PDB file of N, CA and C in Angstrom:
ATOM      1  N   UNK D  13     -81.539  85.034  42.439  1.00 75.00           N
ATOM      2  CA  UNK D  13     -80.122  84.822  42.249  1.00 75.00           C
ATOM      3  C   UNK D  13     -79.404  84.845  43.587  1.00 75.00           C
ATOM      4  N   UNK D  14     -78.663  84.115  43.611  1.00 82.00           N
ATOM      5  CA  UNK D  14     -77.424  83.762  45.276  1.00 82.00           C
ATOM      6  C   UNK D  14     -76.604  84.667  44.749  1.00 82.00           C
ATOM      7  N   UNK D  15     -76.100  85.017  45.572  1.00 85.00           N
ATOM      8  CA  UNK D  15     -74.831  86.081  45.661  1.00 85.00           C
ATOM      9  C   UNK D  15     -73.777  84.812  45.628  1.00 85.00           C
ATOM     10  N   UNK D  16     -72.404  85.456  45.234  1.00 85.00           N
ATOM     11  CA  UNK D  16     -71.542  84.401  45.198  1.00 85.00           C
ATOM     12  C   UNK D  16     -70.737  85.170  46.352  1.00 85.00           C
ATOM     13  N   UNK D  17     -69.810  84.319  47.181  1.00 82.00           N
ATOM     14  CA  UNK D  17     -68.913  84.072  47.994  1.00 82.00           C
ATOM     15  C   UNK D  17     -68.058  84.825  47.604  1.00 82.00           C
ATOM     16  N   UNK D  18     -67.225  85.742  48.240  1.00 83.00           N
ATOM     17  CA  UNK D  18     -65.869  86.556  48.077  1.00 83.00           C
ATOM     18  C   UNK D  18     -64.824  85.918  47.952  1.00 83.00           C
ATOM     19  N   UNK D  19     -63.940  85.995  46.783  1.00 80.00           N
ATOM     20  CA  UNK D  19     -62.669  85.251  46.786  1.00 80.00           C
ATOM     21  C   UNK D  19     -61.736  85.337  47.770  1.00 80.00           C
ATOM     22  N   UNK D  20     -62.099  86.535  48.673  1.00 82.00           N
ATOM     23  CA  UNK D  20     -61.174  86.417  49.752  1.00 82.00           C
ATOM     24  C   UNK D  20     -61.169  85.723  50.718  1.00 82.00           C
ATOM     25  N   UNK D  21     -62.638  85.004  51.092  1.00 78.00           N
ATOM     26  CA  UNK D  21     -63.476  84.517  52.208  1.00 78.00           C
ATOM     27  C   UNK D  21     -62.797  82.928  51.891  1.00 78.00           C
ATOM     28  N   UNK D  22     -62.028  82.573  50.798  1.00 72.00           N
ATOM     29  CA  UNK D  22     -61.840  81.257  50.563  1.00 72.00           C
ATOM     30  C   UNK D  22     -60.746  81.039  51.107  1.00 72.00           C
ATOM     31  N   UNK D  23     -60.260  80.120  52.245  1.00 70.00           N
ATOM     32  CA  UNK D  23     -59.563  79.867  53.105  1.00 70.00           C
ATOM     33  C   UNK D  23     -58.364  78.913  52.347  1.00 70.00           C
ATOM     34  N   UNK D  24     -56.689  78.564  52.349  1.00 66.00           N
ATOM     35  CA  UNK D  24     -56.482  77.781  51.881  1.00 66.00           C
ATOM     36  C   UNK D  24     -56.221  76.169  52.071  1.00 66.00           C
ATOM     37  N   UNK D  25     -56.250  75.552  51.249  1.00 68.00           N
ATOM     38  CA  UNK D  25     -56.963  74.093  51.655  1.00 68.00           C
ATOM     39  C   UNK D  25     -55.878  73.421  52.899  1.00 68.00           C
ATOM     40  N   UNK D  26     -56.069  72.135  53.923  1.00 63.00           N
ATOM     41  CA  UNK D  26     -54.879  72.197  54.712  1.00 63.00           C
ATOM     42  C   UNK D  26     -53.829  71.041  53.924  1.00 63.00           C
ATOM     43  N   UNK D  27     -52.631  71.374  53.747  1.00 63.00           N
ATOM     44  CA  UNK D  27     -51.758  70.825  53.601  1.00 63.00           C
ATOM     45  C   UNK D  27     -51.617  71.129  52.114  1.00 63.00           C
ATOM     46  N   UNK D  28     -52.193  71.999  51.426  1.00 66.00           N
ATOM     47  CA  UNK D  28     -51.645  72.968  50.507  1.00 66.00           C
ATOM     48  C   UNK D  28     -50.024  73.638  50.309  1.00 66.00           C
ATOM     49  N   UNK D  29     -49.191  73.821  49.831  1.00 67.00           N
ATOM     50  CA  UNK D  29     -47.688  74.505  49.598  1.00 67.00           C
ATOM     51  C   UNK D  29     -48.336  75.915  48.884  1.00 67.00           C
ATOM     52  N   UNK D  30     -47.874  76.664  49.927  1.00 65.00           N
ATOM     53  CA  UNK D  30     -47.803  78.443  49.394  1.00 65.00           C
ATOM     54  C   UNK D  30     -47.170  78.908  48.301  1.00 65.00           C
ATOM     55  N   UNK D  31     -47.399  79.363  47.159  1.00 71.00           N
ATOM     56  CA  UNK D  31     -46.810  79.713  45.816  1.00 71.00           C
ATOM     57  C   UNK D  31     -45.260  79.889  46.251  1.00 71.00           C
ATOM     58  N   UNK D  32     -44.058  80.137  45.440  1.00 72.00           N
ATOM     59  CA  UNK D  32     -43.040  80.591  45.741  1.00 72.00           C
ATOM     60  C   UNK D  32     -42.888  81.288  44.983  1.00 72.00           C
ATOM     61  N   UNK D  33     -42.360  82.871  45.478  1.00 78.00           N
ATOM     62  CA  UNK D  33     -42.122  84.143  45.500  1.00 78.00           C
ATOM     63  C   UNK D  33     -40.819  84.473  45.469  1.00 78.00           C
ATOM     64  N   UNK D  34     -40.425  84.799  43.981  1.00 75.00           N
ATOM     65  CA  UNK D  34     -39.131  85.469  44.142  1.00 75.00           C
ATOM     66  C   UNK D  34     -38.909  86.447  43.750  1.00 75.00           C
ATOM     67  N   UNK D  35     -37.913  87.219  45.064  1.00 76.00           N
ATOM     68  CA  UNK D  35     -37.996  88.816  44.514  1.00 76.00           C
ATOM     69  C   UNK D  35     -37.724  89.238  43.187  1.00 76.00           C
ATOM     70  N   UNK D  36     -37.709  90.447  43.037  1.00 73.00           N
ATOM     71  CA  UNK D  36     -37.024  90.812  41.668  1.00 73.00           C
ATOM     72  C   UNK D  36     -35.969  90.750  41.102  1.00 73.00           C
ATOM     73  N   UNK D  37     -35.748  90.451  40.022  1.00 68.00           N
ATOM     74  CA  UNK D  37     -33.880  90.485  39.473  1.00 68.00           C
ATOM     75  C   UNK D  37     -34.191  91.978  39.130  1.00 68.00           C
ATOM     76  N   UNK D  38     -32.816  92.553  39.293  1.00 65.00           N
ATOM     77  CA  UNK D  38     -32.278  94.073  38.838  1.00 65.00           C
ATOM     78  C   UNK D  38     -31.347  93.722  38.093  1.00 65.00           C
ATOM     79  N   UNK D  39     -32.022  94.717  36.861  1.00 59.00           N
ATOM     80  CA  UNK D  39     -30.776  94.778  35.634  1.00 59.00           C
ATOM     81  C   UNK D  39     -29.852  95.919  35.874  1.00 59.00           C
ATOM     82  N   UNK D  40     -28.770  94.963  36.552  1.00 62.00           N
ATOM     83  CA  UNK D  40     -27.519  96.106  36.631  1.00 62.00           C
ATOM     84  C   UNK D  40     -26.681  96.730  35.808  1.00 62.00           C
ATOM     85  N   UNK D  41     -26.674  96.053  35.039  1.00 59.00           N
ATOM     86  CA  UNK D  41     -26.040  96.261  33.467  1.00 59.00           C
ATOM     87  C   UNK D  41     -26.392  97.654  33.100  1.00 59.00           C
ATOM     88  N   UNK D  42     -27.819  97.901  32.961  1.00 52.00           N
ATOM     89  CA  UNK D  42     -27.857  99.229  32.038  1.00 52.00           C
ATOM     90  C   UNK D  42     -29.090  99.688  33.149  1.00 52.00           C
ATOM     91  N   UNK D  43     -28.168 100.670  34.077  1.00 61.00           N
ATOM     92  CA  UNK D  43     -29.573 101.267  34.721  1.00 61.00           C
ATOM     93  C   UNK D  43     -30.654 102.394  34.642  1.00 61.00           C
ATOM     94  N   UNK D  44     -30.632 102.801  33.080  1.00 64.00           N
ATOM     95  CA  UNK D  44     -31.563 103.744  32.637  1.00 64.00           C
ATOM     96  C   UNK D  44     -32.468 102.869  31.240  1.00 64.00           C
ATOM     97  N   UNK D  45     -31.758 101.630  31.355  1.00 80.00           N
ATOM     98  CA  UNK D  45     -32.614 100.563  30.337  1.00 80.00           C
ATOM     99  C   UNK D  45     -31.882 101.252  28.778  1.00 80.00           C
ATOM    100  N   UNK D  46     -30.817 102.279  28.701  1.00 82.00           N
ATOM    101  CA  UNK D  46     -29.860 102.456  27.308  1.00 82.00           C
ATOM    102  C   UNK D  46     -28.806 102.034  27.199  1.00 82.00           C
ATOM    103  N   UNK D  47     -28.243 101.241  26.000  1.00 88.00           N
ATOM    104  CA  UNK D  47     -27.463 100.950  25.471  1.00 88.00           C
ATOM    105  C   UNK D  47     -25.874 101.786  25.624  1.00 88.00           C
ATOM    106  N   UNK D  48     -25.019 100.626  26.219  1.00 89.00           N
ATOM    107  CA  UNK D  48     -23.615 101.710  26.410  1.00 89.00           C
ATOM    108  C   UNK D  48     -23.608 102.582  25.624  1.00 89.00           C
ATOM    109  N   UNK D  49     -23.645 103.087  24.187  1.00 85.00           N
ATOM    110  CA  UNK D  49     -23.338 103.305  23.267  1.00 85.00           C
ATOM    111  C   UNK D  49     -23.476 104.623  23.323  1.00 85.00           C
ATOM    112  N   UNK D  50     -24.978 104.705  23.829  1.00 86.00           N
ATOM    113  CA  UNK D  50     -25.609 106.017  24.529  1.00 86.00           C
ATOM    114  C   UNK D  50     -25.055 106.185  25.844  1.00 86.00           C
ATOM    115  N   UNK D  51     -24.345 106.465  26.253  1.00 88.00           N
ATOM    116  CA  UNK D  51     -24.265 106.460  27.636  1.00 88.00           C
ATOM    117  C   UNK D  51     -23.019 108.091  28.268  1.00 88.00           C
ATOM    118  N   UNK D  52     -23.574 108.640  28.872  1.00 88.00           N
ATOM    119  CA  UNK D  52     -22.939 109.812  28.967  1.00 88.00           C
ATOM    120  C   UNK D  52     -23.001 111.060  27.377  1.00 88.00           C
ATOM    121  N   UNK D  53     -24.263 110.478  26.790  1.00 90.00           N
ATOM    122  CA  UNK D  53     -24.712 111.565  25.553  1.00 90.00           C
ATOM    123  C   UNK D  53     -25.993 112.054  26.054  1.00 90.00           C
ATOM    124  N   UNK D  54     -26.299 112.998  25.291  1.00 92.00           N
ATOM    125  CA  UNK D  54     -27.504 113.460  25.446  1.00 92.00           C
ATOM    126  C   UNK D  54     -28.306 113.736  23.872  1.00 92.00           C
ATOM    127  N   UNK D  55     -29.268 113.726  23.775  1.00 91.00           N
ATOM    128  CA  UNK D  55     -30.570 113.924  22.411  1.00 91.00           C
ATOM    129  C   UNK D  55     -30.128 115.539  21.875  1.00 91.00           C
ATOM    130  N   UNK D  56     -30.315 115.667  20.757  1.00 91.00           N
ATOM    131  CA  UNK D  56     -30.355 116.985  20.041  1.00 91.00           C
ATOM    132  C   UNK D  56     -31.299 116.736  18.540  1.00 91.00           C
ATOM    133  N   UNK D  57     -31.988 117.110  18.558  1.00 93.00           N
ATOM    134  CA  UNK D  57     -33.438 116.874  17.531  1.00 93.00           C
ATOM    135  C   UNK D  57     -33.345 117.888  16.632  1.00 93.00           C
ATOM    136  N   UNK D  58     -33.380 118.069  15.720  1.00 94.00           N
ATOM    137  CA  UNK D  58     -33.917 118.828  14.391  1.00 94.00           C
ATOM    138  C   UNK D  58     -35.005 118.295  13.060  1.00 94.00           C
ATOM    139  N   UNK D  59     -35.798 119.316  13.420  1.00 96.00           N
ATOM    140  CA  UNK D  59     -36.758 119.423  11.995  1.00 96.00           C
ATOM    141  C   UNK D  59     -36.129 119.841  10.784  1.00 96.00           C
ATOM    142  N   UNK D  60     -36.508 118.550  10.001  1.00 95.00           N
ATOM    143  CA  UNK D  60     -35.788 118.649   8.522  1.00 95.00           C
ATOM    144  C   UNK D  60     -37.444 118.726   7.773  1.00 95.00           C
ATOM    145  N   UNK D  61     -37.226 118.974   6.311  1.00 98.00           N
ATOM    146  CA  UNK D  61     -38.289 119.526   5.633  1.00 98.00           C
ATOM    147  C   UNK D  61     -38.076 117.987   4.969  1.00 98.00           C
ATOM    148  N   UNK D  62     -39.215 117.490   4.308  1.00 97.00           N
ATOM    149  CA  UNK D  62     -39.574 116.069   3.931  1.00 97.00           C
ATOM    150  C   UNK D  62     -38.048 115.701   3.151  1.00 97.00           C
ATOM    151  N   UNK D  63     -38.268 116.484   1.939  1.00 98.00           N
ATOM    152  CA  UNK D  63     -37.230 116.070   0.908  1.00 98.00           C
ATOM    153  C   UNK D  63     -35.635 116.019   1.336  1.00 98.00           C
ATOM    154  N   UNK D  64     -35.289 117.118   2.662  1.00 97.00           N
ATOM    155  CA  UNK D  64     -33.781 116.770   3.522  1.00 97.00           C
ATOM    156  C   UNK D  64     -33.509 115.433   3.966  1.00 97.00           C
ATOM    157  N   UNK D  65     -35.108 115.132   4.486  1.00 97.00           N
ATOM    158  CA  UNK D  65     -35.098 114.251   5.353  1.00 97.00           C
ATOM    159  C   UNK D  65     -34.517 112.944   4.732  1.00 97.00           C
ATOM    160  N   UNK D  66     -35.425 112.683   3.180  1.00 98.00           N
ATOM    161  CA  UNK D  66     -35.342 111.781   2.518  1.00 98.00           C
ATOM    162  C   UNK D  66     -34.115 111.538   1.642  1.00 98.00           C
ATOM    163  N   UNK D  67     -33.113 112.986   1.592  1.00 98.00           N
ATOM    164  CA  UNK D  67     -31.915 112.967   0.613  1.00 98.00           C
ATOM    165  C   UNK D  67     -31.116 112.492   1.456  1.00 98.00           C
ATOM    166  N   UNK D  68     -30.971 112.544   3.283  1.00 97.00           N
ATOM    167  CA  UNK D  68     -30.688 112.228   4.549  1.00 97.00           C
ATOM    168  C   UNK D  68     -30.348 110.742   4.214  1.00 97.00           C
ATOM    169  N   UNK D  69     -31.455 110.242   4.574  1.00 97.00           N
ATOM    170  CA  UNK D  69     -31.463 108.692   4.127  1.00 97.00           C
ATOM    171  C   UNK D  69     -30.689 108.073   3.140  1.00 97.00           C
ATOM    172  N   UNK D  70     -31.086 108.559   2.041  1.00 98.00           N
ATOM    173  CA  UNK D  70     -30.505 108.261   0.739  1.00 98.00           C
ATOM    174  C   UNK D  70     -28.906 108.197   0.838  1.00 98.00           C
ATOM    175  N   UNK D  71     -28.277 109.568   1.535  1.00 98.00           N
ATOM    176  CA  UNK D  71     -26.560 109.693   1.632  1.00 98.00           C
ATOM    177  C   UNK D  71     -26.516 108.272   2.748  1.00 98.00           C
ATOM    178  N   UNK D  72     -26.854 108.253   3.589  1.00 98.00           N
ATOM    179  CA  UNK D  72     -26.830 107.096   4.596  1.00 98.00           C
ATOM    180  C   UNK D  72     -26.765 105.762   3.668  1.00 98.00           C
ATOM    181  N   UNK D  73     -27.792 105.290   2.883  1.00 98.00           N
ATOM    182  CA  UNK D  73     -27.518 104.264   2.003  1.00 98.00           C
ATOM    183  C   UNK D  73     -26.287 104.416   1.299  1.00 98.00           C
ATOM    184  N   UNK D  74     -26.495 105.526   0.405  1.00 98.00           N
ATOM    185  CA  UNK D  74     -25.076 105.255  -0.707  1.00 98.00           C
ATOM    186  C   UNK D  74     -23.697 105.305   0.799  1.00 98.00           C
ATOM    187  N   UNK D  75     -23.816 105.849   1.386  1.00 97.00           N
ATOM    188  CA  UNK D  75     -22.164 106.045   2.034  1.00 97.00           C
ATOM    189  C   UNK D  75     -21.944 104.669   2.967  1.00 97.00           C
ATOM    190  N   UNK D  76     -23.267 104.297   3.051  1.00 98.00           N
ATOM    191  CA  UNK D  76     -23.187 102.698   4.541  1.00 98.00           C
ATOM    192  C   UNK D  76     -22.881 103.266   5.976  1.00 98.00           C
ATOM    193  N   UNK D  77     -22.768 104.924   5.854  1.00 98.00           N
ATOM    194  CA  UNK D  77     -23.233 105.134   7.140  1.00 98.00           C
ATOM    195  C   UNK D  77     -24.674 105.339   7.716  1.00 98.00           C
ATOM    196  N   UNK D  78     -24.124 105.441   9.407  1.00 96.00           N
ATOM    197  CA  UNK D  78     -25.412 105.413  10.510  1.00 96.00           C
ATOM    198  C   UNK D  78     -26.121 106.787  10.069  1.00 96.00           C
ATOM    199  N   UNK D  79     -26.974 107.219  10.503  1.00 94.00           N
ATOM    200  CA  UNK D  79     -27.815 108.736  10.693  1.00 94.00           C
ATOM    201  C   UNK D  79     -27.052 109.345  11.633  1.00 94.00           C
ATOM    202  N   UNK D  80     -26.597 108.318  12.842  1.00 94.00           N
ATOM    203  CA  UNK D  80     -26.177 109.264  13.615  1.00 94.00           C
ATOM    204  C   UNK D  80     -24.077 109.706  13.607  1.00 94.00           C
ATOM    205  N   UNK D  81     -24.489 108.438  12.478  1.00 96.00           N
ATOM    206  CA  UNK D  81     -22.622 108.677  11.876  1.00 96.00           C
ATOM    207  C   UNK D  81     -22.459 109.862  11.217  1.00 96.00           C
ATOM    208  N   UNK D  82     -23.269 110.423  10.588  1.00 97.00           N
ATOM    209  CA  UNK D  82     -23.748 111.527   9.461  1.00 97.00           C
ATOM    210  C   UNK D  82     -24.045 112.817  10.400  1.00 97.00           C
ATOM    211  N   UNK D  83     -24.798 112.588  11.583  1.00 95.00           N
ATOM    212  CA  UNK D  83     -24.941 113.387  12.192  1.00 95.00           C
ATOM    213  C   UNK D  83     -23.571 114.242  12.889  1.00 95.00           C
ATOM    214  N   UNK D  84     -22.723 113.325  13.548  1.00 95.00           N
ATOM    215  CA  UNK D  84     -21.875 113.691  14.270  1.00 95.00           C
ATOM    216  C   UNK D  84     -20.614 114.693  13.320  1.00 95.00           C
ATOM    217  N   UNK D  85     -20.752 113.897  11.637  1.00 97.00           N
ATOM    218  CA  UNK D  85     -19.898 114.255  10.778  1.00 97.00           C
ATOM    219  C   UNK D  85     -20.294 116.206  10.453  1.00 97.00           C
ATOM    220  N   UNK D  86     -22.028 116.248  10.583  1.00 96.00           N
ATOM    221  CA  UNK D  86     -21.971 117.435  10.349  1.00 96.00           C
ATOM    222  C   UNK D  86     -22.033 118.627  11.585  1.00 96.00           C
ATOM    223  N   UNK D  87     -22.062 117.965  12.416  1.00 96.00           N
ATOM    224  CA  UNK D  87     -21.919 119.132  13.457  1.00 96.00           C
ATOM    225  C   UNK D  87     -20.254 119.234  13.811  1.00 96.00           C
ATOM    226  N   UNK D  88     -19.405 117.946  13.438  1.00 97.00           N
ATOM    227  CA  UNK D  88     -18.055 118.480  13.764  1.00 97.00           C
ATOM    228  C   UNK D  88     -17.142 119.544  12.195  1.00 97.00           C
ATOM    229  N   UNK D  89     -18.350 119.750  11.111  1.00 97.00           N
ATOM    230  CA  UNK D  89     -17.881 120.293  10.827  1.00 97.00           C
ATOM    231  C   UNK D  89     -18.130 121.535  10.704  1.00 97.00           C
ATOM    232  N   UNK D  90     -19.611 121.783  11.173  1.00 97.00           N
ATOM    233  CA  UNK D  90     -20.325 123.232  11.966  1.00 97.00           C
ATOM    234  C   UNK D  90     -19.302 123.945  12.850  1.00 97.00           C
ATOM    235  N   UNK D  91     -18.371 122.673  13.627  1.00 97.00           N
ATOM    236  CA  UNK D  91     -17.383 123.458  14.724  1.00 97.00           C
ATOM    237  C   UNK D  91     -16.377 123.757  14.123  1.00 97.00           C
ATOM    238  N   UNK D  92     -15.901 123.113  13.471  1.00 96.00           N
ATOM    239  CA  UNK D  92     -14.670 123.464  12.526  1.00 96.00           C
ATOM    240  C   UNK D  92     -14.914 124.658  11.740  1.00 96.00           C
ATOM    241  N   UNK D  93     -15.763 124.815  10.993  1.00 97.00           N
ATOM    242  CA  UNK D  93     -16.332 126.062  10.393  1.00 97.00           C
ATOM    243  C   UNK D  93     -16.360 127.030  11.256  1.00 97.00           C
ATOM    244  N   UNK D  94     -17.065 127.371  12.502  1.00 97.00           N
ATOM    245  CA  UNK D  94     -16.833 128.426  13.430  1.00 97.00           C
ATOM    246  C   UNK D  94     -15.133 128.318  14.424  1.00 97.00           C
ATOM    247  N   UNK D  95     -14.501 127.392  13.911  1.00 96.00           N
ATOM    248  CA  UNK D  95     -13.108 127.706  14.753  1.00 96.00           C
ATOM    249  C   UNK D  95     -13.396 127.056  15.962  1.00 96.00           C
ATOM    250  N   UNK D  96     -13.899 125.999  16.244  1.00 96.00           N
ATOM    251  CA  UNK D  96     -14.227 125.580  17.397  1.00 96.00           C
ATOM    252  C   UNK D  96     -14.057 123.851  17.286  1.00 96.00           C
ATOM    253  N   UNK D  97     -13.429 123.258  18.673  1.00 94.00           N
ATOM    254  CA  UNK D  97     -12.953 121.522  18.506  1.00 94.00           C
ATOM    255  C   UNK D  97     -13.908 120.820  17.453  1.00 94.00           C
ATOM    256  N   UNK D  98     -13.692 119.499  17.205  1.00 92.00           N
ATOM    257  CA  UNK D  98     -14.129 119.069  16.861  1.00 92.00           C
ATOM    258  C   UNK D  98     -14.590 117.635  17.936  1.00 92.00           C
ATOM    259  N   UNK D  99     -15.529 118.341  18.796  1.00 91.00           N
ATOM    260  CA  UNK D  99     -15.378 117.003  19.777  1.00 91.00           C
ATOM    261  C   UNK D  99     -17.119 116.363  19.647  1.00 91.00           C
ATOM    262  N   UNK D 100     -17.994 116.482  18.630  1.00 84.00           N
ATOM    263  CA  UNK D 100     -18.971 115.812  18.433  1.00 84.00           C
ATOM    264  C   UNK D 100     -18.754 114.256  18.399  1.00 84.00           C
TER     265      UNK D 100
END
């Protein structure tokens, strides 16, 4: 068996045109790749037990709100309950 030739060893042909190379576009728009919407929030996670999870959902259907419309509704009224803004 011949050994084959290194792809690097291959010279390019003369009067060949060099690929064209263009730098990168930067997405300035959103520079953590999130949605305005998110923007100046932060994550807060809770474990719900299956059947919360799923009655969760369910209020979301019947009401046509978001999860996180539902969400915000019950922690501003967690604050209200302890005497505290309602700035969720």
């Amino acid at each position: 068996m011949t050994k084959r030739a290194s792809l690097f060893s291959v010279t390019p042909e003369a009067g060949a045109t060099p690929a064209v190379t263009h730098p990168p576009v930067k997405d300035e728009k959103r520079p953590h790749g999130r949605p305005p919407s998110r923007e100046g929030k932060r994550t807060f996670s809770v474990y719900l037990k299956p059947e919360a999870l799923k009655q969760l959902r369910l209020l979301s259907v019947q009401t046509g709100q978001s999860g996180q419309e539902l969400g915000e509704e019950a922690i501003n009224l967690l604050f209200e309950k302890h005497r505290l803004n309602r700035i969720a």
